[in-house]
CSV table of C-alpha atoms in Angstrom, one decimal:
chain,number,residue,atom,x,y,z
A,1,MET,CA,-12.6,-9.3,-18.2
A,2,GLN,CA,-9.4,-7.4,-18.5
A,3,THR,CA,-8.0,-4.4,-20.2
A,4,VAL,CA,-4.8,-2.3,-20.1
A,5,PHE,CA,-4.8,1.5,-19.7
A,6,THR,CA,-1.8,3.3,-21.1
A,7,ILE,CA,-1.0,6.7,-19.5
A,8,THR,CA,1.5,9.1,-20.9
A,9,THR,CA,3.0,11.1,-18.0
A,10,ARG,CA,4.9,14.4,-18.2
A,11,GLY,CA,7.1,14.3,-15.1
A,12,GLN,CA,6.4,13.8,-11.4
A,13,GLY,CA,2.8,14.2,-10.3
A,14,LEU,CA,-0.6,12.7,-10.2
A,15,TYR,CA,-2.6,11.8,-13.3
A,16,GLU,CA,-6.3,11.0,-12.9
A,17,ILE,CA,-7.6,7.8,-14.6
A,18,THR,CA,-11.0,7.6,-12.8
A,19,GLY,CA,-12.8,8.4,-16.1
A,20,GLU,CA,-11.0,5.7,-18.1
A,21,VAL,CA,-11.7,3.1,-15.5
A,22,ALA,CA,-15.4,4.1,-15.0
A,23,GLY,CA,-15.9,4.2,-18.8
A,24,TRP,CA,-14.5,0.7,-19.3
A,25,LEU,CA,-16.6,-0.6,-16.4
A,26,GLY,CA,-19.7,1.1,-17.8
A,27,SER,CA,-19.2,-0.6,-21.2
A,28,LEU,CA,-19.2,-4.1,-19.5
A,29,GLY,CA,-22.7,-3.6,-17.9
A,30,VAL,CA,-21.7,-5.5,-14.7
A,31,GLU,CA,-23.8,-4.6,-11.6
A,32,THR,CA,-21.7,-6.3,-8.9
A,33,GLY,CA,-18.1,-7.2,-8.8
A,34,LEU,CA,-14.5,-6.2,-8.0
A,35,VAL,CA,-12.1,-4.1,-10.1
A,36,THR,CA,-8.5,-4.8,-9.4
A,37,LEU,CA,-5.9,-2.3,-10.8
A,38,PHE,CA,-2.2,-3.1,-11.1
A,39,ILE,CA,0.6,-0.8,-12.3
A,40,ARG,CA,3.4,-2.7,-14.2
A,41,HIS,CA,6.2,-0.4,-13.0
A,42,SER,CA,8.5,0.0,-10.0
A,43,SER,CA,9.0,3.8,-10.4
A,44,ALA,CA,5.4,4.9,-10.5
A,45,SER,CA,2.4,4.1,-8.3
A,46,LEU,CA,-1.4,4.1,-8.0
A,47,ALA,CA,-3.1,6.4,-5.6
A,48,ILE,CA,-6.7,7.1,-4.5
A,49,GLN,CA,-7.0,10.7,-3.5
A,50,GLU,CA,-9.2,13.7,-3.2
A,51,ASN,CA,-10.1,14.9,-6.7
A,52,ALA,CA,-11.7,18.2,-5.7
A,53,ASP,CA,-9.0,20.8,-4.8
A,54,PRO,CA,-5.9,20.4,-7.0
A,55,GLU,CA,-3.8,21.8,-4.2
A,56,VAL,CA,-4.1,18.4,-2.5
A,57,ARG,CA,-2.1,16.8,-5.3
A,58,THR,CA,0.5,19.6,-5.3
A,59,ASP,CA,0.9,19.1,-1.5
A,60,LEU,CA,1.1,15.4,-1.8
A,61,ARG,CA,3.8,15.6,-4.4
A,62,ASN,CA,5.7,18.1,-2.3
A,63,PHE,CA,5.5,15.9,0.8
A,64,PHE,CA,6.9,12.9,-1.0
A,65,ALA,CA,9.6,15.0,-2.6
A,66,ARG,CA,10.7,16.1,0.9
A,67,LEU,CA,10.3,12.6,2.4
A,68,VAL,CA,12.5,11.1,-0.4
A,69,PRO,CA,14.8,13.7,-1.8
A,70,PRO,CA,16.8,13.2,-5.0
A,71,SER,CA,19.9,11.0,-4.6
A,72,SER,CA,22.0,14.2,-5.3
A,73,ASP,CA,20.8,15.6,-1.9
A,74,PRO,CA,23.5,15.3,0.8
A,75,SER,CA,20.9,13.5,3.1
A,76,MET,CA,20.7,10.7,0.6
A,77,SER,CA,24.4,10.1,0.1
A,78,TYR,CA,24.0,6.5,1.4
A,79,LEU,CA,22.1,5.5,-1.8
A,80,THR,CA,24.1,3.3,-4.2
A,81,HIS,CA,21.7,2.9,-7.1
A,82,THR,CA,22.3,6.3,-8.7
A,83,TYR,CA,23.5,5.7,-12.3
A,84,GLU,CA,20.0,6.1,-13.8
A,85,GLY,CA,19.7,9.6,-12.4
A,86,PRO,CA,19.0,11.4,-9.1
A,87,ASP,CA,15.3,10.8,-9.4
A,88,ASP,CA,15.5,7.1,-10.0
A,89,MET,CA,16.2,5.5,-6.6
A,90,PRO,CA,13.8,7.9,-4.9
A,91,ALA,CA,11.2,6.8,-7.5
A,92,HIS,CA,11.7,3.1,-6.4
A,93,ILE,CA,11.3,4.1,-2.7
A,94,LYS,CA,8.1,6.0,-3.4
A,95,ALA,CA,6.9,3.1,-5.4
A,96,ALA,CA,7.4,0.9,-2.3
A,97,LEU,CA,5.5,3.4,-0.1
A,98,LEU,CA,2.5,3.8,-2.4
A,99,PRO,CA,0.1,1.2,-3.8
A,100,VAL,CA,1.0,-1.0,-6.8
A,101,SER,CA,-2.4,-2.6,-6.7
A,102,LEU,CA,-5.9,-1.5,-5.7
A,103,GLY,CA,-9.1,-3.4,-5.2
A,104,ILE,CA,-12.3,-1.4,-5.8
A,105,PRO,CA,-15.7,-3.1,-5.4
A,106,VAL,CA,-18.4,-2.5,-8.0
A,107,VAL,CA,-21.8,-1.6,-6.4
A,108,GLY,CA,-24.8,-0.9,-8.5
A,109,GLY,CA,-22.8,-0.9,-11.7
A,110,ARG,CA,-20.3,1.7,-10.5
A,111,LEU,CA,-17.0,1.9,-8.7
A,112,CYS,CA,-17.8,2.4,-5.0
A,113,LEU,CA,-15.6,5.4,-4.7
A,114,GLY,CA,-16.4,8.0,-2.1
A,115,THR,CA,-17.7,11.4,-3.2
A,116,TRP,CA,-14.2,13.0,-3.2
A,117,GLN,CA,-12.1,10.0,-4.3
A,118,GLY,CA,-10.4,9.8,-7.6
A,119,VAL,CA,-8.0,7.1,-9.0
A,120,TYR,CA,-4.6,8.3,-10.0
A,121,VAL,CA,-1.3,7.2,-11.5
A,122,PHE,CA,1.5,8.8,-9.4
A,123,GLU,CA,4.5,9.3,-11.6
A,124,HIS,CA,7.8,9.4,-9.7
A,125,ARG,CA,10.3,10.0,-12.6
A,126,ASP,CA,11.2,13.4,-14.0
A,127,ALA,CA,11.1,12.4,-17.7
A,128,PRO,CA,7.9,11.6,-19.5
A,129,HIS,CA,7.0,7.9,-19.4
A,130,ARG,CA,4.4,5.6,-20.9
A,131,ARG,CA,2.8,3.7,-18.0
A,132,GLU,CA,0.6,0.6,-18.1
A,133,VAL,CA,-2.2,-0.2,-15.7
A,134,VAL,CA,-3.8,-3.6,-16.0
A,135,ALA,CA,-7.5,-3.8,-14.9
A,136,HIS,CA,-9.2,-7.0,-14.0
A,137,LEU,CA,-13.0,-7.3,-13.3
A,138,THR,CA,-14.3,-10.2,-11.2
A,139,GLY,CA,-18.1,-10.5,-11.6
A,140,GLY,CA,-20.6,-11.5,-9.0
B,1,MET,CA,-21.9,-10.6,-1.8
B,2,GLN,CA,-21.3,-7.2,-0.4
B,3,THR,CA,-22.0,-5.1,2.6
B,4,VAL,CA,-21.0,-1.7,4.1
B,5,PHE,CA,-19.6,-1.3,7.5
B,6,THR,CA,-20.2,2.1,9.1
B,7,ILE,CA,-17.7,3.1,11.8
B,8,THR,CA,-18.1,6.2,14.0
B,9,THR,CA,-14.7,7.5,14.9
B,10,ARG,CA,-13.8,9.8,17.8
B,11,GLY,CA,-10.6,11.5,16.6
B,12,GLN,CA,-7.3,10.2,15.3
B,13,GLY,CA,-6.4,6.6,16.1
B,14,LEU,CA,-7.1,3.0,15.2
B,15,TYR,CA,-10.6,1.4,15.5
B,16,GLU,CA,-10.8,-2.4,15.2
B,17,ILE,CA,-13.3,-3.9,12.8
B,18,THR,CA,-12.1,-7.5,12.8
B,19,GLY,CA,-15.2,-8.7,14.7
B,20,GLU,CA,-17.6,-7.0,12.3
B,21,VAL,CA,-15.9,-8.4,9.2
B,22,ALA,CA,-15.6,-11.9,10.7
B,23,GLY,CA,-19.3,-11.8,11.8
B,24,TRP,CA,-20.5,-10.9,8.3
B,25,LEU,CA,-18.3,-13.6,6.8
B,26,GLY,CA,-19.6,-16.2,9.2
B,27,SER,CA,-23.2,-15.4,8.4
B,28,LEU,CA,-22.5,-16.2,4.7
B,29,GLY,CA,-21.2,-19.7,5.3
B,30,VAL,CA,-18.5,-19.5,2.6
B,31,GLU,CA,-15.6,-21.9,3.0
B,32,THR,CA,-13.1,-20.5,0.4
B,33,GLY,CA,-12.9,-17.1,-1.1
B,34,LEU,CA,-11.5,-13.6,-1.0
B,35,VAL,CA,-12.7,-10.6,1.1
B,36,THR,CA,-11.8,-7.2,-0.3
B,37,LEU,CA,-12.2,-4.2,1.9
B,38,PHE,CA,-12.3,-0.6,0.6
B,39,ILE,CA,-12.6,2.6,2.6
B,40,ARG,CA,-14.6,5.3,0.8
B,41,HIS,CA,-12.5,8.3,2.2
B,42,SER,CA,-9.4,10.2,1.4
B,43,SER,CA,-8.6,11.2,5.1
B,44,ALA,CA,-8.9,7.8,6.8
B,45,SER,CA,-7.3,4.5,6.0
B,46,LEU,CA,-7.4,0.8,6.5
B,47,ALA,CA,-4.7,-1.0,8.4
B,48,ILE,CA,-3.8,-4.5,9.5
B,49,GLN,CA,-1.9,-4.5,12.8
B,50,GLU,CA,-1.1,-6.3,15.9
B,51,ASN,CA,-4.2,-6.5,18.1
B,52,ALA,CA,-2.5,-7.8,21.3
B,53,ASP,CA,-0.7,-4.9,23.0
B,54,PRO,CA,-2.6,-1.6,22.7
B,55,GLU,CA,0.7,0.3,23.0
B,56,VAL,CA,1.4,-0.8,19.4
B,57,ARG,CA,-1.5,1.4,18.2
B,58,THR,CA,-0.5,4.3,20.3
B,59,ASP,CA,3.1,4.1,19.0
B,60,LEU,CA,1.8,3.8,15.4
B,61,ARG,CA,-0.4,6.9,15.8
B,62,ASN,CA,2.5,8.8,17.3
B,63,PHE,CA,4.9,7.8,14.5
B,64,PHE,CA,2.5,9.0,11.9
B,65,ALA,CA,1.9,12.3,13.8
B,66,ARG,CA,5.6,12.9,13.7
B,67,LEU,CA,6.1,11.9,10.1
B,68,VAL,CA,3.3,14.1,9.0
B,69,PRO,CA,2.8,17.0,11.5
B,70,PRO,CA,-0.2,19.4,11.4
B,71,SER,CA,0.0,22.1,8.7
B,72,SER,CA,0.4,24.6,11.5
B,73,ASP,CA,3.9,23.2,12.2
B,74,PRO,CA,6.7,25.3,10.8
B,75,SER,CA,8.2,22.3,9.0
B,76,MET,CA,4.9,22.0,7.0
B,77,SER,CA,4.8,25.6,5.9
B,78,TYR,CA,5.0,24.5,2.2
B,79,LEU,CA,1.4,23.0,2.4
B,80,THR,CA,-1.2,25.0,0.5
B,81,HIS,CA,-4.4,23.0,1.2
B,82,THR,CA,-4.9,24.3,4.7
B,83,TYR,CA,-8.4,25.9,4.8
B,84,GLU,CA,-10.1,22.7,6.2
B,85,GLY,CA,-7.9,22.8,9.3
B,86,PRO,CA,-4.3,21.9,10.3
B,87,ASP,CA,-5.2,18.2,10.5
B,88,ASP,CA,-6.7,18.0,7.0
B,89,MET,CA,-3.8,17.9,4.5
B,90,PRO,CA,-1.8,15.7,6.8
B,91,ALA,CA,-4.8,13.3,6.8
B,92,HIS,CA,-4.7,13.2,3.0
B,93,ILE,CA,-1.0,12.4,3.1
B,94,LYS,CA,-1.4,9.6,5.7
B,95,ALA,CA,-4.3,8.3,3.5
B,96,ALA,CA,-1.8,8.1,0.6
B,97,LEU,CA,0.7,6.2,2.8
B,98,LEU,CA,-1.6,3.7,4.3
B,99,PRO,CA,-4.0,1.2,2.5
B,100,VAL,CA,-7.3,2.2,1.0
B,101,SER,CA,-8.0,-1.4,0.1
B,102,LEU,CA,-7.1,-4.8,1.5
B,103,GLY,CA,-7.5,-8.3,0.0
B,104,ILE,CA,-7.9,-11.1,2.7
B,105,PRO,CA,-8.3,-14.7,1.5
B,106,VAL,CA,-10.9,-16.8,3.3
B,107,VAL,CA,-9.6,-20.2,4.2
B,108,GLY,CA,-11.7,-22.9,5.9
B,109,GLY,CA,-14.5,-20.4,6.4
B,110,ARG,CA,-12.4,-17.8,8.1
B,111,LEU,CA,-10.3,-14.7,7.3
B,112,CYS,CA,-6.7,-16.0,7.0
B,113,LEU,CA,-5.4,-13.5,9.5
B,114,GLY,CA,-2.3,-14.3,11.5
B,115,THR,CA,-2.5,-14.9,15.2
B,116,TRP,CA,-1.8,-11.3,16.1
B,117,GLN,CA,-3.4,-9.5,13.1
B,118,GLY,CA,-6.5,-7.3,13.5
B,119,VAL,CA,-8.2,-5.2,10.9
B,120,TYR,CA,-8.6,-1.5,11.7
B,121,VAL,CA,-9.9,1.8,10.4
B,122,PHE,CA,-7.2,4.4,10.9
B,123,GLU,CA,-8.8,7.8,11.4
B,124,HIS,CA,-6.6,10.7,10.5
B,125,ARG,CA,-8.9,13.6,11.4
B,126,ASP,CA,-9.3,15.2,14.8
B,127,ALA,CA,-13.1,15.5,14.7
B,128,PRO,CA,-15.5,12.5,14.9
B,129,HIS,CA,-16.4,11.1,11.5
B,130,ARG,CA,-18.7,8.5,10.1
B,131,ARG,CA,-16.6,6.2,7.9
B,132,GLU,CA,-17.8,3.6,5.4
B,133,VAL,CA,-15.9,0.5,4.5
B,134,VAL,CA,-17.3,-1.6,1.6
B,135,ALA,CA,-16.8,-5.3,1.8
B,136,HIS,CA,-16.9,-7.6,-1.2
B,137,LEU,CA,-16.7,-11.4,-1.0
B,138,THR,CA,-15.6,-13.4,-4.1
B,139,GLY,CA,-16.5,-17.1,-3.6
B,140,GLY,CA,-14.5,-20.1,-4.8
C,1,MET,CA,-7.5,-22.3,-5.5
C,2,GLN,CA,-5.2,-21.5,-2.6
C,3,THR,CA,-1.8,-22.3,-1.3
C,4,VAL,CA,0.5,-21.1,1.4
C,5,PHE,CA,4.2,-20.2,0.7
C,6,THR,CA,6.5,-20.5,3.7
C,7,ILE,CA,9.6,-18.3,3.6
C,8,THR,CA,12.5,-18.5,6.0
C,9,THR,CA,14.1,-15.1,6.5
C,10,ARG,CA,17.5,-14.4,7.9
C,11,GLY,CA,17.1,-10.9,9.2
C,12,GLN,CA,16.0,-7.6,7.7
C,13,GLY,CA,15.8,-7.4,3.9
C,14,LEU,CA,13.9,-8.4,0.8
C,15,TYR,CA,13.4,-12.1,-0.1
C,16,GLU,CA,12.2,-12.8,-3.7
C,17,ILE,CA,9.2,-15.1,-4.1
C,18,THR,CA,8.3,-14.4,-7.8
C,19,GLY,CA,9.5,-17.9,-8.8
C,20,GLU,CA,7.4,-19.7,-6.2
C,21,VAL,CA,4.2,-17.8,-7.1
C,22,ALA,CA,4.8,-18.2,-10.9
C,23,GLY,CA,5.5,-21.9,-10.4
C,24,TRP,CA,2.3,-22.4,-8.5
C,25,LEU,CA,0.3,-20.5,-11.0
C,26,GLY,CA,1.8,-22.4,-13.9
C,27,SER,CA,0.8,-25.7,-12.3
C,28,LEU,CA,-2.9,-24.6,-12.3
C,29,GLY,CA,-3.1,-23.9,-16.0
C,30,VAL,CA,-5.4,-20.9,-15.6
C,31,GLU,CA,-5.3,-18.4,-18.5
C,32,THR,CA,-7.1,-15.4,-17.0
C,33,GLY,CA,-7.6,-14.5,-13.3
C,34,LEU,CA,-6.4,-12.7,-10.3
C,35,VAL,CA,-3.8,-13.8,-7.8
C,36,THR,CA,-4.1,-12.2,-4.3
C,37,LEU,CA,-1.2,-12.5,-1.9
C,38,PHE,CA,-1.6,-11.9,1.8
C,39,ILE,CA,1.1,-12.0,4.5
C,40,ARG,CA,0.0,-13.3,7.9
C,41,HIS,CA,2.3,-11.1,10.0
C,42,SER,CA,2.4,-7.6,11.4
C,43,SER,CA,6.2,-7.3,11.4
C,44,ALA,CA,7.0,-8.3,7.8
C,45,SER,CA,5.5,-7.0,4.5
C,46,LEU,CA,5.0,-7.8,0.8
C,47,ALA,CA,6.7,-5.6,-1.8
C,48,ILE,CA,6.9,-5.4,-5.5
C,49,GLN,CA,10.2,-4.0,-6.6
C,50,GLU,CA,12.8,-3.9,-9.3
C,51,ASN,CA,14.5,-7.3,-9.5
C,52,ALA,CA,17.4,-6.3,-11.7
C,53,ASP,CA,20.0,-4.4,-9.7
C,54,PRO,CA,20.4,-5.8,-6.2
C,55,GLU,CA,21.5,-2.3,-5.0
C,56,VAL,CA,17.9,-1.2,-5.3
C,57,ARG,CA,17.0,-3.6,-2.4
C,58,THR,CA,19.9,-2.5,-0.4
C,59,ASP,CA,18.9,1.1,-0.8
C,60,LEU,CA,15.3,0.4,0.0
C,61,ARG,CA,16.3,-1.4,3.2
C,62,ASN,CA,18.5,1.5,4.2
C,63,PHE,CA,15.9,4.1,3.5
C,64,PHE,CA,13.4,2.3,5.8
C,65,ALA,CA,16.0,1.8,8.5
C,66,ARG,CA,16.5,5.6,8.5
C,67,LEU,CA,12.8,6.5,8.2
C,68,VAL,CA,12.0,4.2,11.2
C,69,PRO,CA,15.2,3.8,13.4
C,70,PRO,CA,15.4,1.2,16.2
C,71,SER,CA,13.5,2.2,19.4
C,72,SER,CA,16.9,2.5,21.1
C,73,ASP,CA,17.6,5.5,18.9
C,74,PRO,CA,17.1,8.8,20.8
C,75,SER,CA,14.8,10.1,18.1
C,76,MET,CA,12.4,7.2,18.9
C,77,SER,CA,12.3,7.7,22.6
C,78,TYR,CA,8.5,8.3,22.4
C,79,LEU,CA,7.9,4.6,21.6
C,80,THR,CA,6.4,2.5,24.4
C,81,HIS,CA,6.1,-1.0,22.9
C,82,THR,CA,9.8,-1.8,23.4
C,83,TYR,CA,10.0,-5.0,25.4
C,84,GLU,CA,10.3,-7.3,22.4
C,85,GLY,CA,13.5,-5.6,21.3
C,86,PRO,CA,14.6,-2.4,19.6
C,87,ASP,CA,13.6,-3.8,16.1
C,88,ASP,CA,10.1,-4.8,17.1
C,89,MET,CA,8.0,-1.6,17.1
C,90,PRO,CA,9.9,-0.2,14.0
C,91,ALA,CA,8.9,-3.5,12.4
C,92,HIS,CA,5.2,-2.9,13.1
C,93,ILE,CA,5.5,0.6,11.7
C,94,LYS,CA,7.2,-0.6,8.5
C,95,ALA,CA,4.5,-3.2,8.2
C,96,ALA,CA,1.9,-0.4,8.3
C,97,LEU,CA,3.7,1.5,5.6
C,98,LEU,CA,4.2,-1.4,3.2
C,99,PRO,CA,1.6,-3.7,1.7
C,100,VAL,CA,0.1,-6.6,3.6
C,101,SER,CA,-1.8,-7.7,0.5
C,102,LEU,CA,-1.3,-7.5,-3.3
C,103,GLY,CA,-3.6,-8.2,-6.2
C,104,ILE,CA,-1.9,-9.3,-9.4
C,105,PRO,CA,-4.0,-10.0,-12.5
C,106,VAL,CA,-3.2,-13.2,-14.5
C,107,VAL,CA,-3.0,-12.4,-18.3
C,108,GLY,CA,-2.3,-15.2,-20.8
C,109,GLY,CA,-1.5,-17.7,-18.0
C,110,ARG,CA,1.1,-15.4,-16.4
C,111,LEU,CA,1.4,-12.8,-13.6
C,112,CYS,CA,1.1,-9.5,-15.4
C,113,LEU,CA,4.3,-8.2,-13.8
C,114,GLY,CA,6.3,-5.5,-15.6
C,115,THR,CA,9.7,-6.4,-17.1
C,116,TRP,CA,11.6,-5.3,-13.9
C,117,GLN,CA,9.0,-6.2,-11.3
C,118,GLY,CA,9.7,-9.0,-8.7
C,119,VAL,CA,7.5,-10.0,-5.7
C,120,TYR,CA,9.2,-10.0,-2.4
C,121,VAL,CA,8.7,-10.6,1.3
C,122,PHE,CA,10.2,-7.7,3.2
C,123,GLU,CA,11.4,-8.9,6.6
C,124,HIS,CA,11.5,-6.2,9.2
C,125,ARG,CA,12.9,-8.2,12.2
C,126,ASP,CA,16.6,-8.9,12.9
C,127,ALA,CA,16.2,-12.5,13.9
C,128,PRO,CA,15.3,-15.3,11.4
C,129,HIS,CA,11.6,-15.8,11.0
C,130,ARG,CA,9.3,-18.3,9.3
C,131,ARG,CA,6.8,-16.2,7.3
C,132,GLU,CA,3.6,-17.4,5.7
C,133,VAL,CA,2.1,-15.9,2.5
C,134,VAL,CA,-1.4,-17.1,1.5
C,135,ALA,CA,-2.1,-17.1,-2.2
C,136,HIS,CA,-5.6,-17.1,-3.6
C,137,LEU,CA,-6.5,-17.5,-7.3
C,138,THR,CA,-9.8,-16.2,-8.6
C,139,GLY,CA,-10.4,-17.6,-12.1
C,140,GLY,CA,-12.1,-16.0,-15.0
């Protein structure tokens, strides 16, 4: 069983999709299985992170912005793939550092997420984008 | 088939769980399949690393401690999620950088790990924690 | 259904395997499923990245070379696992930062990769190596 979630992003940051994934899973009525998520882009990522304090997402975003500054930053002058904008190559680098796929077991009909875990799309580009996440459920 | 491994950690570092996973798999008698591991926390990770020389784990831990210093470090003064201690937000960042899930094929009844690969829980907090890793086996 | 892809690398860099994986999948005639890839090494990684402009791979490689310099670099003097060469411990660190496994849903008989996504082996050692990637297909 498969579906595609489409997420419209509004610049860099984390966008929660836990509810969409859980809702789809609930509609299938499967007790035990494995949900695999895959993001079809090389300038955005998946992430599982704390969904309680929103400051965690702000800090995460700021950490990655410092670890991989825009290509206009003097420290990044070695970058050559710059014609799509100063946020483009850093987006590819962040997409290499963060997950493109996640495997989440289904236990008792639910994603086995910990109490504080949420599922996110991590947008690395400045401009709004339409991002596709493919979900695949293996039963049993 | 599913199980949960519970690992008691004693501060930051890598804790090997290869034996637990292999033992569970052996008890099931499955020849071909896929084991998915998922850690139910946002301040600890999974890792697959060399299990021969223990210095590799020491160096790994030290690398990540330098890449993401405690929030008390002047270089991290931009962090805002600090009320759970100076090791807390860095733990969330490390948990974003390192795997939350792993998929390991089962070939000939065994995890298809390379000669030097071991499976680890990577604890990012200073205090001891009880960590849960969910394992899911897909047969065939 | 499983296979092993063997890739001969010629030093640090990204080696595309999209064609090999797609060719194997095509030969199986499966419409819907999940391909899991697993690399059996702790000094090389998998990666999904843009396969259009080769400058993206050059920039990625240079970013990681700066993030994790050779152990002969003064900034890495804290490393202890150095007897296998200055590129060895950095290779383990990069292997921790980048994926060891990937899950890619099969939709309509094909890997559900985005338009610009390619699958790569990311070699972290300087010397040529023979790398094994295990592929597992779960049907349905």
